[in-house]
Amino acid sequence: MNLNYKSYWRKTGLKGKWGNIFLNKLEQHNPKNVLEIGVFCGVTARNICDFLNNKNGNDFNYIGIDLFGSDQNDEKDEIAPTFLKDQKFSNPLKNIYYNHILKENLNSIKSVNKLLKKYNQNIKLIAGDTNEVLRKIDLKSIDFTFLDGGHSYQTVMNDLSILYEGMKGQNKVIICDDYGKESYIAEVEKAVNDFTNQNNLKLNLIENRFAEIIT
Ligand SMILES: C[S@@+](CC[C@H](N)C(=O)[O-])C[C@H]1O[C@@H](n2cnc3c(N)ncnc32)[C@H](O)[C@@H]1O
């Protein structure tokens, strides 16, 4: 399959080569049901759905969780990447298009639903803090999770504990972003290391960026 991560004229956490490296991981594990924690503007979500649709036709599910502008538990708790701080674009045309013509907040549930409209039968977007909403989700059918939401130690620990509880012993996949030196966040690295050590889990470092955990 020809893997080609598209940006859909929006901002994404997986710029340049990283989009295709991520799609390669999907191809390798071939999941049908994917959870993304931290949807941002929905670009990776859309690429995941394009990929799953290409592979499985209509037989797939995508769940995405994000604050989508709702309050965080504790502002200090979340270490937001700088590109999230506001909706600024280096491309002036994008700035005019989104901020002045559409007046659209690309990190809103409405905007992401619009980007994923083609797949509205297969997707579920949840607005909320994973510290509160993740435990309410039925994880039994999830094959593959992309963990890229709150980047504080406490939130990564919370998310990994709940995910592992729901996926353990089933050979499922958790990919954590911002672990390796290519996009390093110290609290992410520490939480992932502590969690995998405490649970005797093997960790694979992917391209010096992602941590891959097989449950
Ligand atoms: C790095 S961005 C995600 C990028 C996205 N995965 C992509 O590939 O474009 C992180 C996102 O996590 C969300 N977020 C931060 N803390 C969160 C939390 N505690 N619960 C849910 N979402 C959170 C932010 O709103 C933000 O949109």
Short mmCIF file of N, CA and C in Angstrom, two decimals, residues 5-160:
data_model
loop_
_atom_site.label_atom_id
_atom_site.label_comp_id
_atom_site.label_asym_id
_atom_site.label_seq_id
_atom_site.Cartn_x
_atom_site.Cartn_y
_atom_site.Cartn_z
N TYR A 5 0.84 10.33 4.07
CA TYR A 5 0.19 11.13 5.11
C TYR A 5 -0.10 12.52 4.54
N LYS A 6 -1.36 12.91 4.55
CA LYS A 6 -1.73 14.22 3.99
C LYS A 6 -2.02 15.21 5.13
N SER A 7 -1.73 16.49 4.88
CA SER A 7 -1.90 17.45 5.98
C SER A 7 -3.26 18.15 5.95
N TYR A 8 -4.00 18.01 4.89
CA TYR A 8 -5.34 18.62 4.79
C TYR A 8 -5.35 20.11 5.15
N TRP A 9 -4.23 20.75 4.87
CA TRP A 9 -4.12 22.21 5.05
C TRP A 9 -4.33 22.65 6.50
N ARG A 10 -4.00 21.75 7.42
CA ARG A 10 -4.13 22.06 8.84
C ARG A 10 -2.81 21.81 9.55
N LYS A 11 -2.77 22.18 10.82
CA LYS A 11 -1.57 21.85 11.61
C LYS A 11 -1.66 20.42 12.12
N THR A 12 -0.53 19.79 12.24
CA THR A 12 -0.50 18.43 12.75
C THR A 12 0.71 18.23 13.66
N GLY A 13 0.60 17.29 14.56
CA GLY A 13 1.75 16.93 15.39
C GLY A 13 2.76 16.10 14.63
N LEU A 14 2.36 15.54 13.48
CA LEU A 14 3.25 14.64 12.73
C LEU A 14 3.64 15.25 11.40
N LYS A 15 4.48 16.27 11.49
CA LYS A 15 4.89 16.97 10.27
C LYS A 15 5.97 16.20 9.51
N GLY A 16 6.10 16.52 8.23
CA GLY A 16 7.19 15.96 7.42
C GLY A 16 7.15 14.44 7.38
N LYS A 17 8.32 13.84 7.63
CA LYS A 17 8.43 12.39 7.49
C LYS A 17 7.65 11.62 8.56
N TRP A 18 7.28 12.31 9.66
CA TRP A 18 6.71 11.58 10.81
C TRP A 18 5.34 10.98 10.50
N GLY A 19 4.59 11.64 9.65
CA GLY A 19 3.28 11.11 9.28
C GLY A 19 3.39 9.73 8.64
N ASN A 20 4.32 9.61 7.71
CA ASN A 20 4.47 8.31 7.03
C ASN A 20 5.09 7.25 7.93
N ILE A 21 5.97 7.69 8.83
CA ILE A 21 6.53 6.73 9.80
C ILE A 21 5.39 6.18 10.67
N PHE A 22 4.49 7.07 11.06
CA PHE A 22 3.34 6.62 11.86
C PHE A 22 2.44 5.67 11.05
N LEU A 23 2.16 6.04 9.80
CA LEU A 23 1.30 5.16 8.96
C LEU A 23 1.95 3.79 8.76
N ASN A 24 3.27 3.79 8.68
CA ASN A 24 3.99 2.52 8.58
C ASN A 24 3.72 1.60 9.75
N LYS A 25 3.63 2.20 10.94
CA LYS A 25 3.33 1.43 12.15
C LYS A 25 1.91 0.85 12.06
N LEU A 26 0.99 1.66 11.55
CA LEU A 26 -0.39 1.15 11.37
C LEU A 26 -0.37 -0.03 10.41
N GLU A 27 0.35 0.14 9.32
CA GLU A 27 0.44 -0.92 8.31
C GLU A 27 1.01 -2.20 8.93
N GLN A 28 2.04 -2.04 9.74
CA GLN A 28 2.70 -3.20 10.35
C GLN A 28 1.75 -3.95 11.29
N HIS A 29 0.95 -3.21 12.07
CA HIS A 29 0.10 -3.88 13.06
C HIS A 29 -1.29 -4.17 12.53
N ASN A 30 -1.68 -3.48 11.47
CA ASN A 30 -2.93 -3.75 10.77
C ASN A 30 -4.17 -3.80 11.68
N PRO A 31 -4.41 -2.74 12.47
CA PRO A 31 -5.57 -2.75 13.37
C PRO A 31 -6.86 -2.43 12.62
N LYS A 32 -7.97 -2.72 13.29
CA LYS A 32 -9.28 -2.30 12.74
C LYS A 32 -9.91 -1.22 13.61
N ASN A 33 -9.53 -1.22 14.90
CA ASN A 33 -10.14 -0.29 15.85
C ASN A 33 -9.06 0.51 16.54
N VAL A 34 -9.06 1.81 16.27
CA VAL A 34 -7.96 2.67 16.72
C VAL A 34 -8.48 3.75 17.65
N LEU A 35 -7.70 4.01 18.72
CA LEU A 35 -7.99 5.11 19.64
C LEU A 35 -6.86 6.12 19.54
N GLU A 36 -7.22 7.38 19.38
CA GLU A 36 -6.20 8.44 19.43
C GLU A 36 -6.49 9.34 20.63
N ILE A 37 -5.50 9.49 21.50
CA ILE A 37 -5.64 10.41 22.64
C ILE A 37 -4.86 11.67 22.30
N GLY A 38 -5.58 12.77 22.14
CA GLY A 38 -4.97 14.02 21.66
C GLY A 38 -5.18 14.13 20.16
N VAL A 39 -6.30 14.70 19.78
CA VAL A 39 -6.69 14.75 18.36
C VAL A 39 -6.18 16.02 17.69
N PHE A 40 -6.06 17.09 18.48
CA PHE A 40 -5.63 18.40 18.00
C PHE A 40 -6.53 18.86 16.84
N CYS A 41 -6.03 19.03 15.63
CA CYS A 41 -6.88 19.52 14.53
C CYS A 41 -7.42 18.38 13.67
N GLY A 42 -7.15 17.16 14.05
CA GLY A 42 -7.77 16.01 13.37
C GLY A 42 -7.02 15.47 12.17
N VAL A 43 -5.80 15.96 11.93
CA VAL A 43 -5.10 15.53 10.72
C VAL A 43 -4.69 14.05 10.81
N THR A 44 -4.12 13.69 11.97
CA THR A 44 -3.75 12.26 12.11
C THR A 44 -5.02 11.41 12.14
N ALA A 45 -6.07 11.93 12.77
CA ALA A 45 -7.36 11.21 12.79
C ALA A 45 -7.83 10.91 11.37
N ARG A 46 -7.78 11.92 10.52
CA ARG A 46 -8.26 11.75 9.15
C ARG A 46 -7.37 10.74 8.39
N ASN A 47 -6.06 10.84 8.63
CA ASN A 47 -5.15 9.90 7.96
C ASN A 47 -5.36 8.47 8.46
N ILE A 48 -5.65 8.33 9.77
CA ILE A 48 -5.93 6.99 10.30
C ILE A 48 -7.19 6.44 9.64
N CYS A 49 -8.22 7.27 9.55
CA CYS A 49 -9.48 6.81 8.94
C CYS A 49 -9.28 6.48 7.45
N ASP A 50 -8.53 7.31 6.74
CA ASP A 50 -8.25 7.02 5.32
C ASP A 50 -7.57 5.66 5.20
N PHE A 51 -6.59 5.44 6.09
CA PHE A 51 -5.83 4.18 6.06
C PHE A 51 -6.76 2.99 6.36
N LEU A 52 -7.53 3.11 7.44
CA LEU A 52 -8.40 1.99 7.85
C LEU A 52 -9.47 1.72 6.80
N ASN A 53 -9.97 2.76 6.20
CA ASN A 53 -10.99 2.60 5.16
C ASN A 53 -10.42 1.90 3.93
N ASN A 54 -9.21 2.28 3.59
CA ASN A 54 -8.52 1.66 2.46
C ASN A 54 -8.31 0.17 2.69
N LYS A 55 -7.99 -0.19 3.92
CA LYS A 55 -7.69 -1.58 4.27
C LYS A 55 -8.94 -2.42 4.49
N ASN A 56 -9.94 -1.81 5.15
CA ASN A 56 -11.07 -2.61 5.67
C ASN A 56 -12.43 -2.19 5.12
N GLY A 57 -12.45 -1.30 4.15
CA GLY A 57 -13.75 -0.79 3.71
C GLY A 57 -14.44 -0.12 4.88
N ASN A 58 -15.71 -0.43 5.08
CA ASN A 58 -16.47 0.23 6.14
C ASN A 58 -16.29 -0.41 7.51
N ASP A 59 -15.52 -1.49 7.57
CA ASP A 59 -15.41 -2.27 8.79
C ASP A 59 -14.24 -1.80 9.66
N PHE A 60 -14.40 -0.61 10.27
CA PHE A 60 -13.38 -0.09 11.18
C PHE A 60 -14.00 0.94 12.12
N ASN A 61 -13.29 1.23 13.19
CA ASN A 61 -13.74 2.25 14.14
C ASN A 61 -12.57 3.12 14.57
N TYR A 62 -12.86 4.38 14.73
CA TYR A 62 -11.87 5.34 15.24
C TYR A 62 -12.52 6.09 16.40
N ILE A 63 -11.83 6.14 17.54
CA ILE A 63 -12.27 6.97 18.67
C ILE A 63 -11.18 8.01 18.93
N GLY A 64 -11.57 9.25 19.05
CA GLY A 64 -10.60 10.33 19.34
C GLY A 64 -11.04 11.10 20.58
N ILE A 65 -10.08 11.33 21.48
CA ILE A 65 -10.38 12.10 22.69
C ILE A 65 -9.49 13.35 22.70
N ASP A 66 -10.09 14.47 23.04
CA ASP A 66 -9.31 15.70 23.17
C ASP A 66 -10.06 16.65 24.10
N LEU A 67 -9.33 17.57 24.67
CA LEU A 67 -9.99 18.62 25.47
C LEU A 67 -10.92 19.44 24.57
N PHE A 68 -10.56 19.55 23.31
CA PHE A 68 -11.31 20.36 22.35
C PHE A 68 -11.74 21.69 22.97
N GLY A 69 -10.79 22.33 23.64
CA GLY A 69 -11.08 23.66 24.19
C GLY A 69 -11.72 23.63 25.56
N SER A 70 -12.13 22.45 26.06
CA SER A 70 -12.70 22.42 27.41
C SER A 70 -11.55 22.55 28.42
N ASP A 71 -11.89 22.76 29.68
CA ASP A 71 -10.86 23.05 30.68
C ASP A 71 -9.98 21.85 30.97
N GLN A 72 -8.72 22.12 31.18
CA GLN A 72 -7.81 21.09 31.66
C GLN A 72 -7.98 20.99 33.16
N ASN A 73 -7.62 19.86 33.71
CA ASN A 73 -7.67 19.64 35.15
C ASN A 73 -6.88 20.70 35.90
N ASP A 74 -5.69 20.89 35.42
CA ASP A 74 -4.77 21.77 36.11
C ASP A 74 -3.83 22.31 35.04
N GLU A 75 -3.83 23.61 34.88
CA GLU A 75 -3.06 24.20 33.78
C GLU A 75 -1.59 23.79 33.83
N LYS A 76 -1.03 23.74 35.05
CA LYS A 76 0.38 23.41 35.18
C LYS A 76 0.65 21.95 34.78
N ASP A 77 -0.42 21.17 34.89
CA ASP A 77 -0.27 19.74 34.69
C ASP A 77 0.06 19.39 33.24
N GLU A 78 -0.46 20.14 32.30
CA GLU A 78 -0.29 19.79 30.89
C GLU A 78 0.83 20.59 30.26
N ILE A 79 1.72 19.89 29.59
CA ILE A 79 2.82 20.59 28.92
C ILE A 79 2.47 20.61 27.44
N ALA A 80 1.84 21.68 27.03
CA ALA A 80 1.37 21.72 25.65
C ALA A 80 2.51 22.07 24.71
N PRO A 81 2.66 21.35 23.60
CA PRO A 81 3.66 21.75 22.62
C PRO A 81 3.39 23.18 22.16
N THR A 82 4.45 23.90 21.81
CA THR A 82 4.27 25.33 21.50
C THR A 82 3.31 25.56 20.34
N PHE A 83 3.24 24.61 19.39
CA PHE A 83 2.37 24.86 18.24
C PHE A 83 0.90 24.84 18.62
N LEU A 84 0.58 24.49 19.87
CA LEU A 84 -0.82 24.48 20.30
C LEU A 84 -1.26 25.78 20.94
N LYS A 85 -0.31 26.63 21.23
CA LYS A 85 -0.64 27.78 22.06
C LYS A 85 -1.69 28.71 21.43
N ASP A 86 -1.65 28.88 20.14
CA ASP A 86 -2.67 29.69 19.48
C ASP A 86 -2.80 29.22 18.04
N GLN A 87 -3.72 29.82 17.33
CA GLN A 87 -3.94 29.36 15.97
C GLN A 87 -3.22 30.25 14.97
N LYS A 88 -1.90 30.28 15.09
CA LYS A 88 -1.10 31.09 14.16
C LYS A 88 -0.55 30.19 13.08
N PHE A 89 -0.49 30.71 11.86
CA PHE A 89 0.07 29.93 10.75
C PHE A 89 1.21 30.72 10.13
N SER A 90 2.27 30.03 9.73
CA SER A 90 3.33 30.77 9.04
C SER A 90 2.87 31.10 7.62
N ASN A 91 1.95 30.33 7.08
CA ASN A 91 1.42 30.60 5.74
C ASN A 91 0.29 31.64 5.85
N PRO A 92 0.48 32.86 5.29
CA PRO A 92 -0.53 33.92 5.46
C PRO A 92 -1.89 33.56 4.84
N LEU A 93 -1.86 32.74 3.78
CA LEU A 93 -3.14 32.36 3.16
C LEU A 93 -3.99 31.51 4.11
N LYS A 94 -3.31 30.61 4.82
CA LYS A 94 -4.03 29.79 5.79
C LYS A 94 -4.59 30.66 6.90
N ASN A 95 -3.79 31.63 7.32
CA ASN A 95 -4.25 32.52 8.37
C ASN A 95 -5.53 33.25 7.94
N ILE A 96 -5.52 33.78 6.72
CA ILE A 96 -6.70 34.51 6.23
C ILE A 96 -7.88 33.54 6.11
N TYR A 97 -7.62 32.38 5.52
CA TYR A 97 -8.70 31.42 5.26
C TYR A 97 -9.38 30.97 6.56
N TYR A 98 -8.57 30.52 7.53
CA TYR A 98 -9.17 29.96 8.75
C TYR A 98 -9.59 31.02 9.76
N ASN A 99 -8.74 32.03 9.94
CA ASN A 99 -9.01 32.98 11.01
C ASN A 99 -9.93 34.13 10.59
N HIS A 100 -9.98 34.43 9.27
CA HIS A 100 -10.78 35.57 8.86
C HIS A 100 -11.97 35.18 7.98
N ILE A 101 -11.80 34.20 7.10
CA ILE A 101 -12.93 33.83 6.23
C ILE A 101 -13.83 32.82 6.96
N LEU A 102 -13.29 31.65 7.31
CA LEU A 102 -14.11 30.64 7.98
C LEU A 102 -14.34 30.96 9.46
N LYS A 103 -13.41 31.71 10.06
CA LYS A 103 -13.43 31.96 11.51
C LYS A 103 -13.61 30.65 12.26
N GLU A 104 -12.80 29.68 11.86
CA GLU A 104 -12.98 28.33 12.39
C GLU A 104 -11.85 27.97 13.35
N ASN A 105 -12.20 27.51 14.53
CA ASN A 105 -11.19 26.98 15.46
C ASN A 105 -10.94 25.53 15.07
N LEU A 106 -9.76 25.27 14.55
CA LEU A 106 -9.47 23.93 13.99
C LEU A 106 -9.34 22.87 15.07
N ASN A 107 -9.15 23.28 16.32
CA ASN A 107 -9.10 22.31 17.43
C ASN A 107 -10.46 22.25 18.16
N SER A 108 -11.55 22.46 17.40
CA SER A 108 -12.88 22.31 18.01
C SER A 108 -13.47 20.99 17.53
N ILE A 109 -14.37 20.44 18.32
CA ILE A 109 -14.99 19.16 17.94
C ILE A 109 -15.80 19.34 16.65
N LYS A 110 -16.36 20.52 16.47
CA LYS A 110 -17.15 20.79 15.27
C LYS A 110 -16.27 20.74 14.01
N SER A 111 -15.12 21.39 14.11
CA SER A 111 -14.22 21.44 12.96
C SER A 111 -13.66 20.04 12.64
N VAL A 112 -13.29 19.29 13.68
CA VAL A 112 -12.73 17.95 13.43
C VAL A 112 -13.83 17.02 12.89
N ASN A 113 -15.05 17.15 13.41
CA ASN A 113 -16.15 16.35 12.87
C ASN A 113 -16.35 16.63 11.38
N LYS A 114 -16.17 17.88 11.02
CA LYS A 114 -16.32 18.26 9.60
C LYS A 114 -15.23 17.59 8.75
N LEU A 115 -14.00 17.60 9.27
CA LEU A 115 -12.90 16.97 8.52
C LEU A 115 -13.11 15.45 8.38
N LEU A 116 -13.79 14.85 9.36
CA LEU A 116 -13.99 13.39 9.36
C LEU A 116 -15.38 12.99 8.86
N LYS A 117 -16.10 13.94 8.30
CA LYS A 117 -17.51 13.73 7.93
C LYS A 117 -17.73 12.48 7.06
N LYS A 118 -16.81 12.28 6.14
CA LYS A 118 -16.89 11.14 5.24
C LYS A 118 -17.01 9.81 6.01
N TYR A 119 -16.49 9.80 7.22
CA TYR A 119 -16.46 8.55 8.02
C TYR A 119 -17.39 8.64 9.23
N ASN A 120 -18.44 9.44 9.15
CA ASN A 120 -19.21 9.69 10.38
C ASN A 120 -19.85 8.44 10.98
N GLN A 121 -20.01 7.37 10.19
CA GLN A 121 -20.55 6.11 10.74
C GLN A 121 -19.50 5.35 11.56
N ASN A 122 -18.25 5.68 11.34
CA ASN A 122 -17.16 4.88 11.95
C ASN A 122 -16.45 5.58 13.10
N ILE A 123 -16.76 6.84 13.29
CA ILE A 123 -15.95 7.60 14.27
C ILE A 123 -16.75 8.03 15.49
N LYS A 124 -16.00 8.26 16.57
CA LYS A 124 -16.59 8.83 17.77
C LYS A 124 -15.58 9.80 18.35
N LEU A 125 -15.98 11.06 18.48
CA LEU A 125 -15.09 12.06 19.10
C LEU A 125 -15.61 12.37 20.49
N ILE A 126 -14.69 12.40 21.45
CA ILE A 126 -15.08 12.64 22.84
C ILE A 126 -14.33 13.87 23.35
N ALA A 127 -15.08 14.86 23.84
CA ALA A 127 -14.45 16.06 24.39
C ALA A 127 -14.30 15.88 25.89
N GLY A 128 -13.08 15.97 26.38
CA GLY A 128 -12.87 15.86 27.83
C GLY A 128 -11.43 15.58 28.16
N ASP A 129 -11.15 15.64 29.45
CA ASP A 129 -9.82 15.38 29.98
C ASP A 129 -9.70 13.88 30.22
N THR A 130 -8.64 13.27 29.70
CA THR A 130 -8.51 11.81 29.85
C THR A 130 -8.46 11.38 31.31
N ASN A 131 -8.02 12.30 32.18
CA ASN A 131 -8.01 11.96 33.61
C ASN A 131 -9.42 11.68 34.12
N GLU A 132 -10.42 12.18 33.38
CA GLU A 132 -11.81 11.94 33.78
C GLU A 132 -12.55 10.99 32.83
N VAL A 133 -12.28 11.11 31.53
CA VAL A 133 -13.15 10.37 30.58
C VAL A 133 -12.61 9.01 30.14
N LEU A 134 -11.30 8.80 30.24
CA LEU A 134 -10.73 7.58 29.65
C LEU A 134 -11.28 6.31 30.30
N ARG A 135 -11.48 6.36 31.63
CA ARG A 135 -11.94 5.13 32.30
C ARG A 135 -13.39 4.79 31.94
N LYS A 136 -14.09 5.72 31.31
CA LYS A 136 -15.49 5.44 30.94
C LYS A 136 -15.60 4.76 29.58
N ILE A 137 -14.47 4.65 28.90
CA ILE A 137 -14.50 4.08 27.54
C ILE A 137 -14.25 2.58 27.57
N ASP A 138 -15.00 1.86 26.76
CA ASP A 138 -14.80 0.42 26.67
C ASP A 138 -13.61 0.15 25.74
N LEU A 139 -12.52 -0.33 26.33
CA LEU A 139 -11.29 -0.48 25.54
C LEU A 139 -11.14 -1.89 24.95
N LYS A 140 -12.09 -2.74 25.24
CA LYS A 140 -11.94 -4.15 24.86
C LYS A 140 -11.66 -4.35 23.37
N SER A 141 -12.33 -3.56 22.54
CA SER A 141 -12.18 -3.79 21.11
C SER A 141 -11.02 -2.99 20.48
N ILE A 142 -10.37 -2.13 21.27
CA ILE A 142 -9.30 -1.28 20.70
C ILE A 142 -8.05 -2.13 20.43
N ASP A 143 -7.54 -2.06 19.20
CA ASP A 143 -6.33 -2.82 18.83
C ASP A 143 -5.06 -1.98 18.92
N PHE A 144 -5.23 -0.67 18.77
CA PHE A 144 -4.06 0.19 18.58
C PHE A 144 -4.40 1.57 19.15
N THR A 145 -3.53 2.08 20.04
CA THR A 145 -3.75 3.43 20.60
C THR A 145 -2.56 4.33 20.29
N PHE A 146 -2.86 5.54 19.85
CA PHE A 146 -1.83 6.55 19.69
C PHE A 146 -1.98 7.51 20.87
N LEU A 147 -1.02 7.48 21.79
CA LEU A 147 -1.11 8.29 23.01
C LEU A 147 -0.34 9.60 22.80
N ASP A 148 -1.11 10.69 22.64
CA ASP A 148 -0.51 11.98 22.28
C ASP A 148 -1.36 13.12 22.84
N GLY A 149 -1.86 12.93 24.08
CA GLY A 149 -2.73 13.95 24.67
C GLY A 149 -1.97 14.82 25.65
N GLY A 150 -2.35 14.76 26.95
CA GLY A 150 -1.63 15.51 27.97
C GLY A 150 -0.24 14.93 28.14
N HIS A 151 0.77 15.80 28.21
CA HIS A 151 2.15 15.34 28.23
C HIS A 151 2.80 15.46 29.61
N SER A 152 2.00 15.68 30.65
CA SER A 152 2.59 15.72 31.99
C SER A 152 2.80 14.30 32.50
N TYR A 153 3.68 14.16 33.50
CA TYR A 153 3.97 12.85 34.09
C TYR A 153 2.67 12.20 34.59
N GLN A 154 1.91 12.98 35.33
CA GLN A 154 0.70 12.43 35.96
C GLN A 154 -0.32 11.96 34.91
N THR A 155 -0.50 12.75 33.85
CA THR A 155 -1.51 12.37 32.84
C THR A 155 -1.05 11.17 32.02
N VAL A 156 0.23 11.14 31.66
CA VAL A 156 0.72 9.99 30.89
C VAL A 156 0.59 8.71 31.73
N MET A 157 0.91 8.82 33.03
CA MET A 157 0.76 7.66 33.93
C MET A 157 -0.70 7.23 34.01
N ASN A 158 -1.58 8.21 34.19
CA ASN A 158 -3.02 7.91 34.27
C ASN A 158 -3.47 7.18 33.01
N ASP A 159 -3.09 7.76 31.86
CA ASP A 159 -3.57 7.21 30.58
C ASP A 159 -3.01 5.80 30.36
N LEU A 160 -1.71 5.63 30.62
CA LEU A 160 -1.11 4.31 30.40
C LEU A 160 -1.74 3.26 31.33
#
